[in-house]
PDB file of C-alpha atoms in Angstrom:
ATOM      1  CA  UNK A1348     -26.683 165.887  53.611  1.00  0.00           C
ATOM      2  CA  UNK A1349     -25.568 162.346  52.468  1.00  0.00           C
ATOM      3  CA  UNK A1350     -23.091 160.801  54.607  1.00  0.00           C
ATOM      4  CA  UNK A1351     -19.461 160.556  52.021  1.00  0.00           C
ATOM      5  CA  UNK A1352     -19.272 157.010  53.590  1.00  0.00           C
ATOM      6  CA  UNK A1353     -23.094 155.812  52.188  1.00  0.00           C
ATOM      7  CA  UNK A1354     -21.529 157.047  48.217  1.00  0.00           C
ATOM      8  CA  UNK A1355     -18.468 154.878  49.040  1.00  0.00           C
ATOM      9  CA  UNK A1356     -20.350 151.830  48.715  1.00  0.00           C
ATOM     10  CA  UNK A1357     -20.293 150.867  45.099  1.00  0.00           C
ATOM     11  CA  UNK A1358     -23.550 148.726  45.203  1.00  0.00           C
ATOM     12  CA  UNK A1359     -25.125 152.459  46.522  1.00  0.00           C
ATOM     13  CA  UNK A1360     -23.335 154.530  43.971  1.00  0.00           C
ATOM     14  CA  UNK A1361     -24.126 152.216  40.921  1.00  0.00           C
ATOM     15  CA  UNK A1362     -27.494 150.890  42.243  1.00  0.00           C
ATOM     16  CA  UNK A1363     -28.500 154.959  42.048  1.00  0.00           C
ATOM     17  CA  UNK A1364     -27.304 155.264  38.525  1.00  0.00           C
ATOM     18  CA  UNK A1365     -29.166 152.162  37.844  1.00  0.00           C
ATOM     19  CA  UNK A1366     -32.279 153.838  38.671  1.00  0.00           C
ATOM     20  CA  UNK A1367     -31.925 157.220  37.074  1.00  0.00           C
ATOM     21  CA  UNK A1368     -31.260 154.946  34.091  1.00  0.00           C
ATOM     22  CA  UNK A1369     -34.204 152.789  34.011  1.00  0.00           C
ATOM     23  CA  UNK A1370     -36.790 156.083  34.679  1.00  0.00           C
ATOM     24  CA  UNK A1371     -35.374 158.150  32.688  1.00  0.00           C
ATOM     25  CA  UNK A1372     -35.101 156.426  29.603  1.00  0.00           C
ATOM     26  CA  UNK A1373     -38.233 153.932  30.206  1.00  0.00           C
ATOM     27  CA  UNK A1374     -39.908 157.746  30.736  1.00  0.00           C
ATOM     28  CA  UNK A1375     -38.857 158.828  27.264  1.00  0.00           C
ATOM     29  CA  UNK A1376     -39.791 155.709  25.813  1.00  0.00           C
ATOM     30  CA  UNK A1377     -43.291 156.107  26.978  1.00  0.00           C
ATOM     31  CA  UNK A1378     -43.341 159.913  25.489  1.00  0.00           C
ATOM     32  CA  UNK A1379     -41.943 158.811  22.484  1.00  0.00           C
ATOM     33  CA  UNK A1380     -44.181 156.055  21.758  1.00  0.00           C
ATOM     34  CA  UNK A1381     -47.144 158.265  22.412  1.00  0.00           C
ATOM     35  CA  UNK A1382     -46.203 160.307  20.103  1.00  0.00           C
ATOM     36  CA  UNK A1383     -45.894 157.526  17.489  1.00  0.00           C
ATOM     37  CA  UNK A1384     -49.036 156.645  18.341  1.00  0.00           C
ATOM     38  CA  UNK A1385     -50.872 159.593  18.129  1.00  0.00           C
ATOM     39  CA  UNK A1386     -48.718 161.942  15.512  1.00  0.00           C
ATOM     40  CA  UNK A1387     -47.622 159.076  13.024  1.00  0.00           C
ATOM     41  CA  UNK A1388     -50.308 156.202  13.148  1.00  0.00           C
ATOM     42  CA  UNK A1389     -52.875 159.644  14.487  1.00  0.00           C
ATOM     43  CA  UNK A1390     -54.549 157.245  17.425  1.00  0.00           C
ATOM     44  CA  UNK A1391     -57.122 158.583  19.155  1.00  0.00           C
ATOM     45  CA  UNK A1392     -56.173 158.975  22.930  1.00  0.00           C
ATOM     46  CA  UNK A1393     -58.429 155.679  23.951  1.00  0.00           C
ATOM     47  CA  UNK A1394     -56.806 153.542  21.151  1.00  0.00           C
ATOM     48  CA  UNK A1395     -53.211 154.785  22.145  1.00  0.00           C
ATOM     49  CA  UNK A1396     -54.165 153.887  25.625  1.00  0.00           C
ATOM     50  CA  UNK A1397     -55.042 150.531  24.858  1.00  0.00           C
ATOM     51  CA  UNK A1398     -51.770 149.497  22.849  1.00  0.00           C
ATOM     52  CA  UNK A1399     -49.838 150.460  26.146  1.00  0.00           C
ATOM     53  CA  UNK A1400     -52.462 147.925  28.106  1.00  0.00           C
ATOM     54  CA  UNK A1401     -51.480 144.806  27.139  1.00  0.00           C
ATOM     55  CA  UNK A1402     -47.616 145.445  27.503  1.00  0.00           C
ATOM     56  CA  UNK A1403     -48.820 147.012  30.973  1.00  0.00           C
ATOM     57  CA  UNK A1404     -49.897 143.317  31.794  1.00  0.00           C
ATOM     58  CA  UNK A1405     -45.937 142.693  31.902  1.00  0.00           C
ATOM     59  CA  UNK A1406     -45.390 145.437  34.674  1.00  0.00           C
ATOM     60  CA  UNK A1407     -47.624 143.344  36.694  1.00  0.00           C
ATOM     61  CA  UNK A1408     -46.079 139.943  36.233  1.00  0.00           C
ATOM     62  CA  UNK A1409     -42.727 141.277  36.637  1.00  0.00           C
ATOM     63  CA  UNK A1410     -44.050 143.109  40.107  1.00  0.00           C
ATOM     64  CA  UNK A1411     -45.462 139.435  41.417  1.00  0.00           C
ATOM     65  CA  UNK A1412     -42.001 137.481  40.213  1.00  0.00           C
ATOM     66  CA  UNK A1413     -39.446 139.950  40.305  1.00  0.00           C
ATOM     67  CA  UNK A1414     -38.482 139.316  43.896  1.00  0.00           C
ATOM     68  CA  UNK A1415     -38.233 135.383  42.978  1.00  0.00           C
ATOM     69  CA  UNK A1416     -36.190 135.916  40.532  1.00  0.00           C
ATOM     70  CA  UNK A1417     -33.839 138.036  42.710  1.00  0.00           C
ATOM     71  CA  UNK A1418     -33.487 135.396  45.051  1.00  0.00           C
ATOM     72  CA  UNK A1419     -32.751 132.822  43.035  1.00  0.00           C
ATOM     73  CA  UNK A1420     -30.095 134.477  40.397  1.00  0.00           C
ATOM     74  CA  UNK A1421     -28.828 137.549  42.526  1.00  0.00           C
ATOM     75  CA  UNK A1422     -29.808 141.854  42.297  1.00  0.00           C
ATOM     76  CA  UNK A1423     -26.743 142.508  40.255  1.00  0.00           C
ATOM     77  CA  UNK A1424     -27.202 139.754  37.663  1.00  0.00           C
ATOM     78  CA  UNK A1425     -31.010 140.487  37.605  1.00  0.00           C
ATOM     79  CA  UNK A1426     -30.313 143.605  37.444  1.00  0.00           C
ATOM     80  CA  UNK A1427     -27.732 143.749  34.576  1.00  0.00           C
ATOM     81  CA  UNK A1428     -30.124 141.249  32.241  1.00  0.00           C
ATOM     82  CA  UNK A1429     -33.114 143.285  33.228  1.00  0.00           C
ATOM     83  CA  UNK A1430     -31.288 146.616  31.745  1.00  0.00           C
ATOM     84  CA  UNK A1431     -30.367 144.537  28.404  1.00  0.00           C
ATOM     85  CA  UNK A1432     -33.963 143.263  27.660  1.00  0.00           C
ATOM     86  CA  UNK A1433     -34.999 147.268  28.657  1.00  0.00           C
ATOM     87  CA  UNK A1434     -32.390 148.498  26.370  1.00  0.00           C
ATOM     88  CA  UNK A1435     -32.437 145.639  24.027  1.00  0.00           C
ATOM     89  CA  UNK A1436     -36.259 145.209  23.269  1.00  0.00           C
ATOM     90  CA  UNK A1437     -36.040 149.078  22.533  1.00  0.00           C
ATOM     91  CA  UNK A1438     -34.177 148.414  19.488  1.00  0.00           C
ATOM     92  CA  UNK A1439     -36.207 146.897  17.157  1.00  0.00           C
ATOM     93  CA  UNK A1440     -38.821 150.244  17.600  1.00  0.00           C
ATOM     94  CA  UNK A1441     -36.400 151.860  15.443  1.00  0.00           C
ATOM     95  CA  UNK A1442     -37.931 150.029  12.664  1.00  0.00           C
ATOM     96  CA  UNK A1443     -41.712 151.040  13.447  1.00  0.00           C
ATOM     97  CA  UNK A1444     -43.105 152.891  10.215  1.00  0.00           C
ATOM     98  CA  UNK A1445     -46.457 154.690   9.200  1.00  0.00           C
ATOM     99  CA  UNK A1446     -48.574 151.996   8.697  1.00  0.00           C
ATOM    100  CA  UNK A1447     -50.460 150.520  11.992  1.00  0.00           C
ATOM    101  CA  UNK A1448     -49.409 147.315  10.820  1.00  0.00           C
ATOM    102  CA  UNK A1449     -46.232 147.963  12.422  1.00  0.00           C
ATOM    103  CA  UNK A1450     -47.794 147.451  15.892  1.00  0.00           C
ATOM    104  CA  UNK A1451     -47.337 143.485  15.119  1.00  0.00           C
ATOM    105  CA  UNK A1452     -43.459 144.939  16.272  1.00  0.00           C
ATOM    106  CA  UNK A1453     -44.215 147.246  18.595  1.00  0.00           C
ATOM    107  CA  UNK A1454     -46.945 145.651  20.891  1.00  0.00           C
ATOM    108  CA  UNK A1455     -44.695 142.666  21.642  1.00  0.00           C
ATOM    109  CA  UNK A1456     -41.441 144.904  22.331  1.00  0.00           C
ATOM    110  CA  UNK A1457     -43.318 146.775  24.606  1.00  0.00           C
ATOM    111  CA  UNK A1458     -44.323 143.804  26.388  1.00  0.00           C
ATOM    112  CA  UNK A1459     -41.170 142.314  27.108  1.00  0.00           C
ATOM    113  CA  UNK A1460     -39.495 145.675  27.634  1.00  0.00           C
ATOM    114  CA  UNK A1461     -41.876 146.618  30.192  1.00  0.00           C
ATOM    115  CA  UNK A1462     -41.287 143.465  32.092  1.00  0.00           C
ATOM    116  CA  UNK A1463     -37.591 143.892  31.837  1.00  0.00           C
ATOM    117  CA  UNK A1464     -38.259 147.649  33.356  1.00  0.00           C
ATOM    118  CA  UNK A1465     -39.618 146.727  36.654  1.00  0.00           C
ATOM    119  CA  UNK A1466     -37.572 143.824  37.183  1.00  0.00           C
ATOM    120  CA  UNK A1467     -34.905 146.371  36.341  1.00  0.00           C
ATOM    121  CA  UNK A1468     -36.701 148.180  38.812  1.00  0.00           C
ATOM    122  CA  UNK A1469     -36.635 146.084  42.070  1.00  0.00           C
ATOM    123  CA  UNK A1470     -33.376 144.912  41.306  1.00  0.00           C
ATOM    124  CA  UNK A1471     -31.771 148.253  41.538  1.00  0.00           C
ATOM    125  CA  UNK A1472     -33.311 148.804  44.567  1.00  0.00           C
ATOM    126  CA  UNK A1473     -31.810 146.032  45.851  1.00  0.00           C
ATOM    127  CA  UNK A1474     -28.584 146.501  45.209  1.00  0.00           C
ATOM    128  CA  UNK A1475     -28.683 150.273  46.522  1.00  0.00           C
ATOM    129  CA  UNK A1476     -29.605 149.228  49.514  1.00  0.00           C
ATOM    130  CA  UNK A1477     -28.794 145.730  50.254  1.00  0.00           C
ATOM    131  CA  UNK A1478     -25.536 145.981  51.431  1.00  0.00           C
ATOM    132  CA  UNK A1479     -26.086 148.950  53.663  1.00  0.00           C
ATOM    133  CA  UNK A1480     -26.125 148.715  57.203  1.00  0.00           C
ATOM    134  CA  UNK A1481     -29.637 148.580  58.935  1.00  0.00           C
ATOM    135  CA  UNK A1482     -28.689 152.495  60.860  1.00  0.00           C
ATOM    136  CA  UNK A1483     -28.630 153.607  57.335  1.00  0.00           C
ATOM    137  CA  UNK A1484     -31.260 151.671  55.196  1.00  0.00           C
ATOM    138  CA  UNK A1485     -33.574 154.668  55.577  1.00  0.00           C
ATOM    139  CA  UNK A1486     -30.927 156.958  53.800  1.00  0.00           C
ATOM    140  CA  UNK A1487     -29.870 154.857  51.327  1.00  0.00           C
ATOM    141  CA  UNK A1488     -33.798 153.770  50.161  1.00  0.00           C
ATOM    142  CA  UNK A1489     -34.510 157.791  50.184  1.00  0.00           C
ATOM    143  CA  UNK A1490     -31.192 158.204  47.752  1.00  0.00           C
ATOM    144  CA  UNK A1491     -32.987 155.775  45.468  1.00  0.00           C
ATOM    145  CA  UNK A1492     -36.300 157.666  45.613  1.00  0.00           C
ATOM    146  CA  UNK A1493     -34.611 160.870  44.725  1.00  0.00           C
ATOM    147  CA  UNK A1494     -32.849 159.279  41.758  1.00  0.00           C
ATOM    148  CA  UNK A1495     -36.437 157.648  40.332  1.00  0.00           C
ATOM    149  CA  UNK A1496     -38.040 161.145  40.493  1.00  0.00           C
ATOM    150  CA  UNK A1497     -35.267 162.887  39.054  1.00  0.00           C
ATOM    151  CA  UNK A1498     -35.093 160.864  36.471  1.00  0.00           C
ATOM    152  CA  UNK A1499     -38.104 160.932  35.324  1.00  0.00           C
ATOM    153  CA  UNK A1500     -37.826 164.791  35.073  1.00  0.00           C
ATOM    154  CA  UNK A1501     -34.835 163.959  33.070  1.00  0.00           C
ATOM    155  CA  UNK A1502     -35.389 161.254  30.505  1.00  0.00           C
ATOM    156  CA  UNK A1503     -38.438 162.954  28.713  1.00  0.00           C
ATOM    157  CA  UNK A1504     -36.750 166.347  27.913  1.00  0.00           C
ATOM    158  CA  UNK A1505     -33.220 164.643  26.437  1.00  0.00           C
ATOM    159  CA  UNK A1506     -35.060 162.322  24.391  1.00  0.00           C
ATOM    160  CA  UNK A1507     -37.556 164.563  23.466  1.00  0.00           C
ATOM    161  CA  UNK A1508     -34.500 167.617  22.415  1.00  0.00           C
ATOM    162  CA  UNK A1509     -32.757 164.249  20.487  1.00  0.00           C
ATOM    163  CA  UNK A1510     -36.367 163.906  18.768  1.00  0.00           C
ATOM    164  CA  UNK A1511     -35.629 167.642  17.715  1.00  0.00           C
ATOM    165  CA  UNK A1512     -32.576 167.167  15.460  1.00  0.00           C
ATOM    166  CA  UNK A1513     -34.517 166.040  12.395  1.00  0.00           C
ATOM    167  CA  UNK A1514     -37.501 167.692  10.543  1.00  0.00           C
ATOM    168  CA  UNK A1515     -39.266 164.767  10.032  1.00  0.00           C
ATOM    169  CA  UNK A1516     -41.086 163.602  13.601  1.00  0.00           C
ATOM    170  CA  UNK A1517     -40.831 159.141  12.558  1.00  0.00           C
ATOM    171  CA  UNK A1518     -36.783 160.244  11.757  1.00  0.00           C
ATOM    172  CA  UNK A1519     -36.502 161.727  15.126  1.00  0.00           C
ATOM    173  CA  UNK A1520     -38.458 159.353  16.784  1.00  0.00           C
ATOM    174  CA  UNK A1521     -36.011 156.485  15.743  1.00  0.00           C
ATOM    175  CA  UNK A1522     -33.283 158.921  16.189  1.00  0.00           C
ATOM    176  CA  UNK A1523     -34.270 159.033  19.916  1.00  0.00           C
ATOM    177  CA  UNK A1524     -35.155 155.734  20.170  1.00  0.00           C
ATOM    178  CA  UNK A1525     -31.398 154.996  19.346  1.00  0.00           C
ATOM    179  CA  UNK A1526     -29.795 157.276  21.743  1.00  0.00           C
ATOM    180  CA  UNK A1527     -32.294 155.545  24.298  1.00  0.00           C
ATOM    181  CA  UNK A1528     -30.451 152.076  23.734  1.00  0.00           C
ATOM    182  CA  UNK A1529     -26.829 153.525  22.979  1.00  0.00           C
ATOM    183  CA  UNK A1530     -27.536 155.023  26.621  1.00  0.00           C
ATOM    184  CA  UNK A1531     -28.812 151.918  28.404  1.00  0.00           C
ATOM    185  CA  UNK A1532     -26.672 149.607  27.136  1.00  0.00           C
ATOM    186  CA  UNK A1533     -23.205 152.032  27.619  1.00  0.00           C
ATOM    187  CA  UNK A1534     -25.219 152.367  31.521  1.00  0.00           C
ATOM    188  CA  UNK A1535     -25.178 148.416  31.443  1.00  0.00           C
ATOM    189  CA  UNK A1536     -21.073 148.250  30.906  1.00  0.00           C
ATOM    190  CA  UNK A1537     -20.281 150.849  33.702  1.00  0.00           C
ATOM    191  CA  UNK A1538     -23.130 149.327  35.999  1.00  0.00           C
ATOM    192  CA  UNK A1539     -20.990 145.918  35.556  1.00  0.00           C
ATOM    193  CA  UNK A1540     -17.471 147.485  35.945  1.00  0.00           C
ATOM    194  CA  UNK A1541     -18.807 149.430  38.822  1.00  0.00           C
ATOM    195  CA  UNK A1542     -20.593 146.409  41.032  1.00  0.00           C
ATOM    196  CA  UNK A1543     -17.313 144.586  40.764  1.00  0.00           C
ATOM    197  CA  UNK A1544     -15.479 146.436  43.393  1.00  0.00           C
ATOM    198  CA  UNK A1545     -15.634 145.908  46.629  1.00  0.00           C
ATOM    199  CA  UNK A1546     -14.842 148.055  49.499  1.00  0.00           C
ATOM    200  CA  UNK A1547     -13.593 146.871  52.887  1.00  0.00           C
ATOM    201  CA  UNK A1548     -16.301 146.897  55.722  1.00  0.00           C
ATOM    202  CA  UNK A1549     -14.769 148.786  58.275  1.00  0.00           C
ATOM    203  CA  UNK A1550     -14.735 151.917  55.914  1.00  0.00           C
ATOM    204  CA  UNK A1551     -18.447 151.976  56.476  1.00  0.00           C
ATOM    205  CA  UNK A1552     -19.237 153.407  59.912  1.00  0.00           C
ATOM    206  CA  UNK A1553     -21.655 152.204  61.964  1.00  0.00           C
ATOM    207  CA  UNK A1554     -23.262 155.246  63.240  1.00  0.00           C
ATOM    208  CA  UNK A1555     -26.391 156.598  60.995  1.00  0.00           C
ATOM    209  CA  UNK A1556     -25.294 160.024  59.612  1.00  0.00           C
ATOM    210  CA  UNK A1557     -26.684 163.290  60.949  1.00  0.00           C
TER     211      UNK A1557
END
C-alpha cells in the first residue's frame, strides 16, 4: 500500500496527475488522429504511418535535450510549458478538414506537440520524485509508472466516447480534439496551484514504508 506520507508531498501528488495527463490525452490524440487519417483523408496504413514519422523525429530530440532543459529552467516550469505546447499545439487540429491538404497543419502540430509530450514527460517524472527521500525513490518512481499505464488505458476510451456525441466522425473528431485541450490546459492551472505548496520536511518520515 502507498505510504499516506509519500501522497502528502505535493510535487508526488501533482507530478502523478501530471502524468496521467500527458498519456492519457497524448494517447487519444494518437487514436484520434489515426482515425483522421485513415476514415477522413482514407490513408492506407503505410501512408498514415509515415505522417506520424516525421513528428516522431521530435520524441527523439526532446528525449536527448529534455534533461538539459530541466536543469537549466527547473521540472515544474518545464513541466508546466511542456503541458501548454502539448495542449496548445492540439488546438489548431480542430481545424483539419477532408482534403489532405490539411496535413500542411497537421504535420507541423504534431511535431511540436510531440516534442512538448516527452519533455512533458521527463519533467513529470521529475517532479514526482525529486523531492522524495532516497528510502522512498523506489515507491514514488513505481507511483509514476502506475499512473503512465493507467492512463493510457484511460485517455483513448474518453476521447474516443467524446468522438461519439456527433454523427458525423470529422465533427466528433474536433469535438474530441477540444475536450483534449479544455482538459490539458484546466490540468495545467491545478498542476500550478498545486506545486506551489510546500509541506514542512519533518512530516515526511524517514523510514521507507512497508
Amino acid at each position: 500500500m502507498v505510504a499516506i506520507e509519500m501522497l502528502v508531498l505535493p510535487s508526488v501528488r501533482w507530478g502523478n496527475l501530471a502524468a496521467l495527463t500527458i498519456f492519457s490525452m497524448e494517447a487519444g490524440l494518437v487514436f484520434l488522429t489515426t482515425l483522421y487519417l485513415q476514415n477522413v483523408l482514407h490513408f492506407g496504413p503505410l501512408a498514415a504511418g509515415l505522417v506520424f514519422g516525421v513528428p516522431g523525429l521530435a520524441s527523439v530530440a526532446a528525449g536527448v535535450v529534455a534533461g538539459r532543459i530541466i536543469a537549466r529552467r527547473g521540472a515544474h516550469t518545464v513541466l508546466l510549458v511542456a503541458l501548454l505546447v502539448q495542449g496548445g499545439l492540439t488546438a489548431p487540429m480542430i481545424l483539419l478538414g477532408t482534403q489532405p491538404v490539411w496535413l500542411w497543419l497537421l504535420i507541423p502540430a504534431l511535431f511540436a506537440g510531440f516534442f512538448g509530450h516527452i519533455t512533458a514527460v521527463v519533467a513529470a517524472t521529475v517532479t514526482a520524485t525529486s523531492e522524495v527521500p532516497d528510502s522512498h525513490k523506489g515507491l514514488a518512481t513505481g507511483l509514476v509508472t502506475t499512473s503512465q499505464r493507467a492512463a493510457v488505458t484511460v485517455g483513448i476510451p474518453l476521447l474516443g466516447a467524446v468522438m461519439t456525441i456527433p454523427a458525423d466522425l470529422l465533427a466528433g473528431i474536433h469535438l474530441a480534439l477540444a475536450a483534449d485541450v479544455l482538459l490539458t490546459l484546466t490540468a495545467v492551472v491545478l498542476i500550478r496551484a498545486g506545486l506551489r505548496r510546500r509541506v514542512p520536511a519533518e512530516l515526511f518520515s524517514s523510514d521507507p514504508p512497508r
